[in-house]
mmCIF file of C-alpha atoms and ligand atoms in Angstrom:
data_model
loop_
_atom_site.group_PDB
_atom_site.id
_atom_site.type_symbol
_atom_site.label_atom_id
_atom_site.label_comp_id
_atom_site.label_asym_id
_atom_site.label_seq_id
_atom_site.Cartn_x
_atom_site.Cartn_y
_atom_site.Cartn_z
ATOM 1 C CA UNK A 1 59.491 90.686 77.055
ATOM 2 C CA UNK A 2 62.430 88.202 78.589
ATOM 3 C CA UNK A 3 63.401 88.473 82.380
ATOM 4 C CA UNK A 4 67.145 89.231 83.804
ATOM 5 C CA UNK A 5 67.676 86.819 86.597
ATOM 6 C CA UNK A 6 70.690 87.585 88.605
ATOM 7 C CA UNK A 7 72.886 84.419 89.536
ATOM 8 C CA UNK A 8 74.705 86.396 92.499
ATOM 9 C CA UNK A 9 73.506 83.501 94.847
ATOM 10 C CA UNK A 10 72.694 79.934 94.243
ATOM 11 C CA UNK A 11 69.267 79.414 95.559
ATOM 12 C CA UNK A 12 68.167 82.746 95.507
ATOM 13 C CA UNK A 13 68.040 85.966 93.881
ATOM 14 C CA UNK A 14 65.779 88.779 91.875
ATOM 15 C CA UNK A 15 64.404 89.062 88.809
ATOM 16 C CA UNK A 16 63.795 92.000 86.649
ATOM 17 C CA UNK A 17 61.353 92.087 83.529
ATOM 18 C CA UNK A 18 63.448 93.316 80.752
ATOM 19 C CA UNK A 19 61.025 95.682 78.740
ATOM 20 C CA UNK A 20 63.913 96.645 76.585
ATOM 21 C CA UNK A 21 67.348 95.301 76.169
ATOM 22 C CA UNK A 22 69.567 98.543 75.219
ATOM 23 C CA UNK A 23 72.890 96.552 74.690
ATOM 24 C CA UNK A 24 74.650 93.412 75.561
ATOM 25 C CA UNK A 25 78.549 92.452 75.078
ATOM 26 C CA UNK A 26 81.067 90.369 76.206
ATOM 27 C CA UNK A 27 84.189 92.819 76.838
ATOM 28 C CA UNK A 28 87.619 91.787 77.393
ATOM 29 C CA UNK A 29 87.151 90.822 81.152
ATOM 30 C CA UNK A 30 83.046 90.426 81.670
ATOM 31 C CA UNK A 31 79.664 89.934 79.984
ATOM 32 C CA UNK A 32 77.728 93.545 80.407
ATOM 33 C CA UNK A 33 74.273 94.104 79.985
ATOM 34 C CA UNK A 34 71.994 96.758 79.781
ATOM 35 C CA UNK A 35 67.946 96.849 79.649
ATOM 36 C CA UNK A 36 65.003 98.794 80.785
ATOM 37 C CA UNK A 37 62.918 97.953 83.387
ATOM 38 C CA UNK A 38 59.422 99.241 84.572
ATOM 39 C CA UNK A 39 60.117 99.985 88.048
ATOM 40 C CA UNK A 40 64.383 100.357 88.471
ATOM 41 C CA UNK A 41 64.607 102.208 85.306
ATOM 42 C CA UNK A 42 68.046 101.396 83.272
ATOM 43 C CA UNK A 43 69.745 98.602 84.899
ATOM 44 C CA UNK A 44 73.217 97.743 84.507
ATOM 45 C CA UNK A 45 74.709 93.794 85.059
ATOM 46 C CA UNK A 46 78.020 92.519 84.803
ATOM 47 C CA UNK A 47 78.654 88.601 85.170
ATOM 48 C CA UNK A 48 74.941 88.047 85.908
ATOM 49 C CA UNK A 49 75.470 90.474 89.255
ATOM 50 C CA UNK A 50 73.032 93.650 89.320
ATOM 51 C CA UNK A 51 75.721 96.387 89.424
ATOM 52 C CA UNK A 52 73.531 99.859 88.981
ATOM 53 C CA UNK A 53 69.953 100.876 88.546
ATOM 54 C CA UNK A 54 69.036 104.402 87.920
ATOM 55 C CA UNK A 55 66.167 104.298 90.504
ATOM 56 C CA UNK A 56 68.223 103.512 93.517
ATOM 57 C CA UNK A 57 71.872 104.555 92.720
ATOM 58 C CA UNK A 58 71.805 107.798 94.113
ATOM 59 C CA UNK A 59 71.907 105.833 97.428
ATOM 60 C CA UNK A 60 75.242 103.989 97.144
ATOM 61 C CA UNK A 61 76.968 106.834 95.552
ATOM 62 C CA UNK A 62 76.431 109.421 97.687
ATOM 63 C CA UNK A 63 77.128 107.172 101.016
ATOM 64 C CA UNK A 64 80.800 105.987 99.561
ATOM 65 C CA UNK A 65 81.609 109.490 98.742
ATOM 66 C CA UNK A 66 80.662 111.921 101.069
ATOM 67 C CA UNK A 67 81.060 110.051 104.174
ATOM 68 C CA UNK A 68 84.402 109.763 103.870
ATOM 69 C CA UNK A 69 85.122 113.433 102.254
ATOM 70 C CA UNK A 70 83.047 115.055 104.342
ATOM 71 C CA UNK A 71 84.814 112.768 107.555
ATOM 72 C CA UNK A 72 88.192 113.922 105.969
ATOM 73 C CA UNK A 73 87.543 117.980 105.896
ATOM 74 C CA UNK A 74 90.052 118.799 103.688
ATOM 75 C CA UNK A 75 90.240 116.051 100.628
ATOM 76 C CA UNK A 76 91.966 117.316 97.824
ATOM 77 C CA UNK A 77 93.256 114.127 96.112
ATOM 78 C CA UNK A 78 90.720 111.434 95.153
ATOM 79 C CA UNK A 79 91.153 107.969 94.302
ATOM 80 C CA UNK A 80 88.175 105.769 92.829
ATOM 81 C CA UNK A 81 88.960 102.229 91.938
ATOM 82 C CA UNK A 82 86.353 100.684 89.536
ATOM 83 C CA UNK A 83 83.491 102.705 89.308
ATOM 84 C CA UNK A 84 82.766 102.705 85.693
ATOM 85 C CA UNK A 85 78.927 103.840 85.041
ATOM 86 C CA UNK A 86 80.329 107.151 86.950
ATOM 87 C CA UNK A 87 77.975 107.730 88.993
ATOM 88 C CA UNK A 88 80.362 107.487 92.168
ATOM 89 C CA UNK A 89 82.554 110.009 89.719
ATOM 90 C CA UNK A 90 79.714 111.992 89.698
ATOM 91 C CA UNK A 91 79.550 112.737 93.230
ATOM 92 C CA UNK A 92 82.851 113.000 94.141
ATOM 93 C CA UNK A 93 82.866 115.961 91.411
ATOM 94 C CA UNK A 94 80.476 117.775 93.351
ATOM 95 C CA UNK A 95 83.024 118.814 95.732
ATOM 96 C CA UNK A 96 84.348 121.719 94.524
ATOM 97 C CA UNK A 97 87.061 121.434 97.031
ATOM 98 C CA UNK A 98 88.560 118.190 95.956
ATOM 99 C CA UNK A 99 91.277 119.368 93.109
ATOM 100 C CA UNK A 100 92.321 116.132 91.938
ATOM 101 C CA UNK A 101 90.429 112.922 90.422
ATOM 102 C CA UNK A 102 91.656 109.199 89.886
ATOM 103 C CA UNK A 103 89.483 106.808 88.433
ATOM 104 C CA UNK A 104 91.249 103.714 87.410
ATOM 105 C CA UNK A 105 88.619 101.241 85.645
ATOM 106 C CA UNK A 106 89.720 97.885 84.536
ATOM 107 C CA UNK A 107 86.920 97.785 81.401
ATOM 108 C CA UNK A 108 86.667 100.916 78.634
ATOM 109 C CA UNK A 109 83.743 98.991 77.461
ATOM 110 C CA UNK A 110 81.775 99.831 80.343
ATOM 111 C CA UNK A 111 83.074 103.099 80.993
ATOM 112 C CA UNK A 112 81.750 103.808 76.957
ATOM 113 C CA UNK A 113 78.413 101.656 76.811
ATOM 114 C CA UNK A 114 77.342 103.627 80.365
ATOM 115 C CA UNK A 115 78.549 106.932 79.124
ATOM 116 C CA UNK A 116 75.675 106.207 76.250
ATOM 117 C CA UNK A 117 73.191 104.251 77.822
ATOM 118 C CA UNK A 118 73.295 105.189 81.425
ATOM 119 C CA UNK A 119 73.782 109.020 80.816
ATOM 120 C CA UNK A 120 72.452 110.024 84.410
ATOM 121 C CA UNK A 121 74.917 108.399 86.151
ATOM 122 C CA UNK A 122 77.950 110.463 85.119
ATOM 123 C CA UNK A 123 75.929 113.354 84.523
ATOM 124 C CA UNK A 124 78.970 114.690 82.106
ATOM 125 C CA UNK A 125 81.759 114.412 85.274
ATOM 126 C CA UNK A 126 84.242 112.306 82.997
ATOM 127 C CA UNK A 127 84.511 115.960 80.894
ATOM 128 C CA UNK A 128 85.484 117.242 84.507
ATOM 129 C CA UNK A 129 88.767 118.966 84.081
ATOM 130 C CA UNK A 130 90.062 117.301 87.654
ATOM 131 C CA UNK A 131 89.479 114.086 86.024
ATOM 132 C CA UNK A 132 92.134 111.819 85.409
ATOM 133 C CA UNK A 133 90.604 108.601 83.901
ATOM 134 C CA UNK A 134 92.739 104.892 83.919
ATOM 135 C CA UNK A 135 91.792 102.300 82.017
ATOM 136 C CA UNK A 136 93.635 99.560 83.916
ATOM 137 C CA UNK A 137 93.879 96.870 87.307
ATOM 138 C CA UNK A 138 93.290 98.493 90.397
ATOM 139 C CA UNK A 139 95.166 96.387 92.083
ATOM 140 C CA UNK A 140 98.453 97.094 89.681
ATOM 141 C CA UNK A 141 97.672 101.271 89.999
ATOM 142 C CA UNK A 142 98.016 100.960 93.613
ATOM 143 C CA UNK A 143 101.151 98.631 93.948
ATOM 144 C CA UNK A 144 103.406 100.718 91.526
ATOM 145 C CA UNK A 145 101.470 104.541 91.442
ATOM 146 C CA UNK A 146 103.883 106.993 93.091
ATOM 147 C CA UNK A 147 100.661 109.284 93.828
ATOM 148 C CA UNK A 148 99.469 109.950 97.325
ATOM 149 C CA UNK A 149 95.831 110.334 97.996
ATOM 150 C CA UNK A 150 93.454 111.388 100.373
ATOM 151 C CA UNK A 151 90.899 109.339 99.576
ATOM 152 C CA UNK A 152 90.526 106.108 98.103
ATOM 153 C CA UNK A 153 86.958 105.063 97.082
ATOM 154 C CA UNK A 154 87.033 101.404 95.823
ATOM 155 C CA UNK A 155 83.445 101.111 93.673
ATOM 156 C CA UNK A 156 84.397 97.367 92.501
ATOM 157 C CA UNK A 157 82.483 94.544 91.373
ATOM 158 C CA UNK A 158 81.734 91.358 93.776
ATOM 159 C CA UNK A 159 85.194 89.431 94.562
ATOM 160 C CA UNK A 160 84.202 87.219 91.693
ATOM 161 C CA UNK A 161 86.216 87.725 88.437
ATOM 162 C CA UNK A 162 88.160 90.776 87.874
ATOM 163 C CA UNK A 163 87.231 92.475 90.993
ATOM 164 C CA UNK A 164 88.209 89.640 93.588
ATOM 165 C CA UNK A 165 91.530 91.104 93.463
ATOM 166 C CA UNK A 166 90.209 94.583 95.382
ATOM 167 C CA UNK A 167 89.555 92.378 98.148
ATOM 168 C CA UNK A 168 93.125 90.662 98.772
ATOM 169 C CA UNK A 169 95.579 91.721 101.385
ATOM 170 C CA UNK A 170 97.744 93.292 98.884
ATOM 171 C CA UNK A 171 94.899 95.536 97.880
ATOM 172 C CA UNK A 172 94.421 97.059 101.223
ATOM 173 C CA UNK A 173 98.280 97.368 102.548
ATOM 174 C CA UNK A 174 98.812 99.285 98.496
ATOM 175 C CA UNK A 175 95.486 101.588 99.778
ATOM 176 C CA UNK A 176 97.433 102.303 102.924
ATOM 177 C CA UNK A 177 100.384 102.683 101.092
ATOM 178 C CA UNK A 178 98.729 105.228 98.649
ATOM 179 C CA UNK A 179 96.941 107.076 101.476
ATOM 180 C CA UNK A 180 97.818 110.347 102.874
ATOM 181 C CA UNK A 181 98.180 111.316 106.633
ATOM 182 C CA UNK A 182 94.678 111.431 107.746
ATOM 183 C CA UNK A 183 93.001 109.553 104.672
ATOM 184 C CA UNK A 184 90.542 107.152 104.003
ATOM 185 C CA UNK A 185 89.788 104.293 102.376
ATOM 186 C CA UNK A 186 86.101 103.401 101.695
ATOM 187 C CA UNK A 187 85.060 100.174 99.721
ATOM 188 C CA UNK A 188 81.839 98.360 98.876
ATOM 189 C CA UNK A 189 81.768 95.407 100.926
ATOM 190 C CA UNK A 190 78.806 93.231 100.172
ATOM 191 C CA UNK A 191 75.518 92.758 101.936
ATOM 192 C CA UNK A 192 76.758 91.285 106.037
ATOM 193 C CA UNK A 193 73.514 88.981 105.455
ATOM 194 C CA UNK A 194 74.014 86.952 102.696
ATOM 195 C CA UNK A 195 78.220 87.461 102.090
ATOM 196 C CA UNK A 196 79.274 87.730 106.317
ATOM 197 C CA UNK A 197 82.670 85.669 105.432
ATOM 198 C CA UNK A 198 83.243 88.766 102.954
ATOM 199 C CA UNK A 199 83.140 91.403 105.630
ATOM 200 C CA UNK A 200 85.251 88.978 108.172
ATOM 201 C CA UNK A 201 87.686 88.676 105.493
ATOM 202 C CA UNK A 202 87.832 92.359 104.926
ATOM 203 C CA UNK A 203 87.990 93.009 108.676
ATOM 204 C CA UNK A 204 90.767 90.371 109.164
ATOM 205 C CA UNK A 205 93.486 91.913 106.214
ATOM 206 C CA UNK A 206 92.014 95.902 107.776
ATOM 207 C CA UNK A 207 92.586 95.293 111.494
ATOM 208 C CA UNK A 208 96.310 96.131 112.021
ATOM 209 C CA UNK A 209 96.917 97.986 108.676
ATOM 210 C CA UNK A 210 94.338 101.140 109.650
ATOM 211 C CA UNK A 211 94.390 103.208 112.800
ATOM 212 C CA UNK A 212 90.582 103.017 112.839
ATOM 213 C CA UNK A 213 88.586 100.387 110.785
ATOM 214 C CA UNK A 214 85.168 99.973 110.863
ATOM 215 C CA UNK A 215 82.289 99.341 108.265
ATOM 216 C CA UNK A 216 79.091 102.191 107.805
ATOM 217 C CA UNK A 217 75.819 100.422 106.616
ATOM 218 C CA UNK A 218 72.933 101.532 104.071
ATOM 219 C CA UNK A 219 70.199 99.579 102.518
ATOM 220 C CA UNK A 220 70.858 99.771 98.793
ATOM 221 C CA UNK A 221 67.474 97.942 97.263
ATOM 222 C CA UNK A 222 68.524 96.342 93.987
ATOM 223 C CA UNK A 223 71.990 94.816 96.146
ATOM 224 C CA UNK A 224 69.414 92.425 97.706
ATOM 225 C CA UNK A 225 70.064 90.772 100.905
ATOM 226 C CA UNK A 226 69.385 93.347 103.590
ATOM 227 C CA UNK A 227 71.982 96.628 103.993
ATOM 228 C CA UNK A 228 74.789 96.239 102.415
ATOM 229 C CA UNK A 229 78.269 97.066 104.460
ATOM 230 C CA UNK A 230 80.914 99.884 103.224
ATOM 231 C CA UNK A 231 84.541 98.746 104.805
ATOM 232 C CA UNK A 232 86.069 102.031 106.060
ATOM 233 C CA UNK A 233 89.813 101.957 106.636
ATOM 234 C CA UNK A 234 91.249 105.919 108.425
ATOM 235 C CA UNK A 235 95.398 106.428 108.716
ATOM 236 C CA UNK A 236 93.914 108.192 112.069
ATOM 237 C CA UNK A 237 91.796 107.474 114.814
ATOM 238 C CA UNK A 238 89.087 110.068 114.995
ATOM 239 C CA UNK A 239 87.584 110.501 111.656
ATOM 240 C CA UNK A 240 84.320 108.322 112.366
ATOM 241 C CA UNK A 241 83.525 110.134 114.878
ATOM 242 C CA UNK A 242 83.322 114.176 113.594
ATOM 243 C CA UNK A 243 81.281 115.888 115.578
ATOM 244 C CA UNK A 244 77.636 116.175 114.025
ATOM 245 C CA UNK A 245 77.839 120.133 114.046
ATOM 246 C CA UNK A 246 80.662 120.436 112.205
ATOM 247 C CA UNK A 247 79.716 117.328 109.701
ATOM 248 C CA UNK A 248 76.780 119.854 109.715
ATOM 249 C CA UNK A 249 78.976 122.693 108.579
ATOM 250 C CA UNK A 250 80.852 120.763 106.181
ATOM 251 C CA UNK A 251 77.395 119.058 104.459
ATOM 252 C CA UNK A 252 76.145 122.959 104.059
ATOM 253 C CA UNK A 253 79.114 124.476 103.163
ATOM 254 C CA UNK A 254 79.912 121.665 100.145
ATOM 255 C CA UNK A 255 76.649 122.995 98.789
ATOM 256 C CA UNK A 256 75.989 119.955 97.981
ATOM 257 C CA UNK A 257 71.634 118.931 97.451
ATOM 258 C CA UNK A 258 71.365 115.067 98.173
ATOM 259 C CA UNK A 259 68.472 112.898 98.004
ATOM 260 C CA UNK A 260 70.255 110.368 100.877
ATOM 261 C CA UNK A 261 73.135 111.447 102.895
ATOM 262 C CA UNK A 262 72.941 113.689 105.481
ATOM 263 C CA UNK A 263 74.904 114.134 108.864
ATOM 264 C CA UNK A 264 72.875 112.504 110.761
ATOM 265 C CA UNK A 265 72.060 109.195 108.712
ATOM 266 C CA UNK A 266 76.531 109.695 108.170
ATOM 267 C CA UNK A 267 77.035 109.131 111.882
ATOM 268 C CA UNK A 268 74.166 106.790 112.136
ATOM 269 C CA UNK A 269 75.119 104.487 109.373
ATOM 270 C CA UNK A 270 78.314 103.547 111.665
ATOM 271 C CA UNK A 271 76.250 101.968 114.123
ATOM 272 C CA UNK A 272 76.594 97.971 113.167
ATOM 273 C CA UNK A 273 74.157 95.296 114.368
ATOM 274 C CA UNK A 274 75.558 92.705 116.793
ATOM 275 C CA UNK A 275 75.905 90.028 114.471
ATOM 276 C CA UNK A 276 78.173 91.693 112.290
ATOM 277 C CA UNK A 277 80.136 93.364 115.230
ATOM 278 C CA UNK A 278 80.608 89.479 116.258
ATOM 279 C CA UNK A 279 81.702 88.517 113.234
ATOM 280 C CA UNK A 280 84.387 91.209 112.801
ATOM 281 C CA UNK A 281 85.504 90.644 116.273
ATOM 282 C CA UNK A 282 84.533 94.003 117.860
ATOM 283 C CA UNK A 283 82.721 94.312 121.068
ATOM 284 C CA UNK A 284 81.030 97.759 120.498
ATOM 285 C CA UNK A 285 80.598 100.177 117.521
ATOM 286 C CA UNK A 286 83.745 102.250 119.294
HETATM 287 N N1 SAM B 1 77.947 99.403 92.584
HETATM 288 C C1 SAM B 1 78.473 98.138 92.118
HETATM 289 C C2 SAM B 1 78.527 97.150 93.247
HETATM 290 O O1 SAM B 1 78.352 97.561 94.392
HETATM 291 O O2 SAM B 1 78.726 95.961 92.956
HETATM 292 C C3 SAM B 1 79.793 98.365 91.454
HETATM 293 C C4 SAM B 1 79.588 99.148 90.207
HETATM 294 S S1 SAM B 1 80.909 99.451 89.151
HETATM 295 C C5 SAM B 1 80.121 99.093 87.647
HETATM 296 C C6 SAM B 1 82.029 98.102 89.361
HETATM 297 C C7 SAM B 1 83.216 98.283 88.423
HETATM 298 O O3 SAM B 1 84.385 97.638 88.915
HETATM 299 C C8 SAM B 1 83.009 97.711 87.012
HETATM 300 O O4 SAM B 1 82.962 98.753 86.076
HETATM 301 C C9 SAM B 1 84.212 96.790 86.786
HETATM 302 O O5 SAM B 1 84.685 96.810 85.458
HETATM 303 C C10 SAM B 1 85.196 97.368 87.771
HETATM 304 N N2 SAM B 1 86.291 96.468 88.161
HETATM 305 C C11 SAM B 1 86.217 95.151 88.468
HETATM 306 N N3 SAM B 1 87.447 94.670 88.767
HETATM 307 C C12 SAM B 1 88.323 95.722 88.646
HETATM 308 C C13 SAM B 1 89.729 95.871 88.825
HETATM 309 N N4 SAM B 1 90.495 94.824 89.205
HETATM 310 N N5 SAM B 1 90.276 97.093 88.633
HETATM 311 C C14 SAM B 1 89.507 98.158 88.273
HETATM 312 N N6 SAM B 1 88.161 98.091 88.069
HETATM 313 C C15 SAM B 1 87.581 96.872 88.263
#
């Protein structure tokens, strides 16, 4: 048995015994690897970054998609950049009142080798009928798409390679661009502890472009560091702060079981320690 150390940070990192290595390639735009490990399950890499495990997934993908559809009330049109093992595609799917699905992936390779090896993550939501999948840029679907949305879920990689891109300036003005009246745009933003110029950079290109912008926190385990930061970008004031009884209502009506989210952790997760409120520039969590 070999070990998968992850190279995300010089200097330190994790290590996971690989009791089984299911596949490894080198696509057209990133080295994936998948293996099986004691404790996390199957565990999915790209570039030597962790990107999934099946243990603590179910964490990350329900926080980036019902916070914001649940904050929204009335999404219909869904937009998720990246996102290939499907497990955020799995979520969103659960909301029988979304109509409409956009998932534009930049790799088929990894949308195919986690359709096979990572099975549990997209639980069979790419056969969803709403479902329209894009194998291309991100960052080209949202400059020249003539689609509105009303939310916009970017699940990328780290701003390294092919995914740095979903963290430029264009990115977020083609988000606003793409976004409804009264939608959101959610992205995974790194862990404030060990990538803070990350969420400053994302707060810089946000503030001005987004009625209300903010981050929500949640402590994913295998993206190591301490919590990791969601950016959250709203065409309207107001939508970070839903009352909890009708976030209540919403949560039970969706129907939806969850094994993370609730209203309550929703609201909560807004709440940002000082030193990252410092280092976005805010004075308060308002
Ligand atoms: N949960 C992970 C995290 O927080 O780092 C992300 C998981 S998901 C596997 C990341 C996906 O983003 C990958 O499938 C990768 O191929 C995709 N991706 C990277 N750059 C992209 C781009 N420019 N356009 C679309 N998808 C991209």
């Amino acid at each position: 048995m070999s070990d998968y150390q992850e190279t995300l940070y010089e200097g330190y990192g994790q290590r996971f015994r690989m009791d089984k290595l299911l596949h490894e390639v080198r696509t057209e735009h990133q080295h994936l690897v998948i293996f099986e490990n004691p404790r996390m399950g199957r565990v999915m890499a790209l570039d030597g970054v962790i990107q999934t495990t099946e243990a603590d997934e179910f964490i990350y993908h329900e926080m980036l998609t019902h916070v914001p559809i649940l904050a929204h009330g009335a999404a219909r049109k869904v937009l998720i950049i990246g996102g290939g093992d499907g497990g955020m595609l799995r979520e969103v799917s659960k909301h029988k009142s979304v109509e409409h699905i956009t998932m534009v992936e930049i790799d088929g390779t990894v949308v195919d080798m986690c359709k096979e090896f990572l099975p549990e993550h997209s639980k069979g939501a790419y056969d969803d009928p709403r479902l329209n999948l894009v194998i291309d840029d991100g960052m080209r679907f949202v400059a020249t798409t003539e689609e509105k949305f009303d939310v916009i879920i970017s699940d990328s990689t780290d701003p390294i390679g092919p995914g740095e891109v979903l963290f430029s300036e264009n990115f977020y003005q083609a988000c606003r661009r793409c976004l409804n009246d009264g939608g959101i745009l959610v992205t995974q933003n790194g862990t404030p502890f060990m990538q803070l110029d990350g969420v400053q950079n994302t707060a810089g290109r946000m503030n001005g472009l987004f009625a209300d912008w903010h981050f929500y926190m949640a402590a994913v385990p295998t993206y190591i560091g301490g919590a990791m930061t969601f950016a959250w970008g709203a065409t309207t004031a107001g939508l970070r702060n839903i009352p909890l009884d009708t976030l209540r209502q919403r949560f039970a009506g969706s129907g939806i079981v969850t094994r993370y989210y609730n209203p309550e952790v929703h609201l909560g997760a807004f709440a940002l320690p000082q030193y990252v409120l410092h280092a976005i520039g805010k004075p308060s969590n308002t």
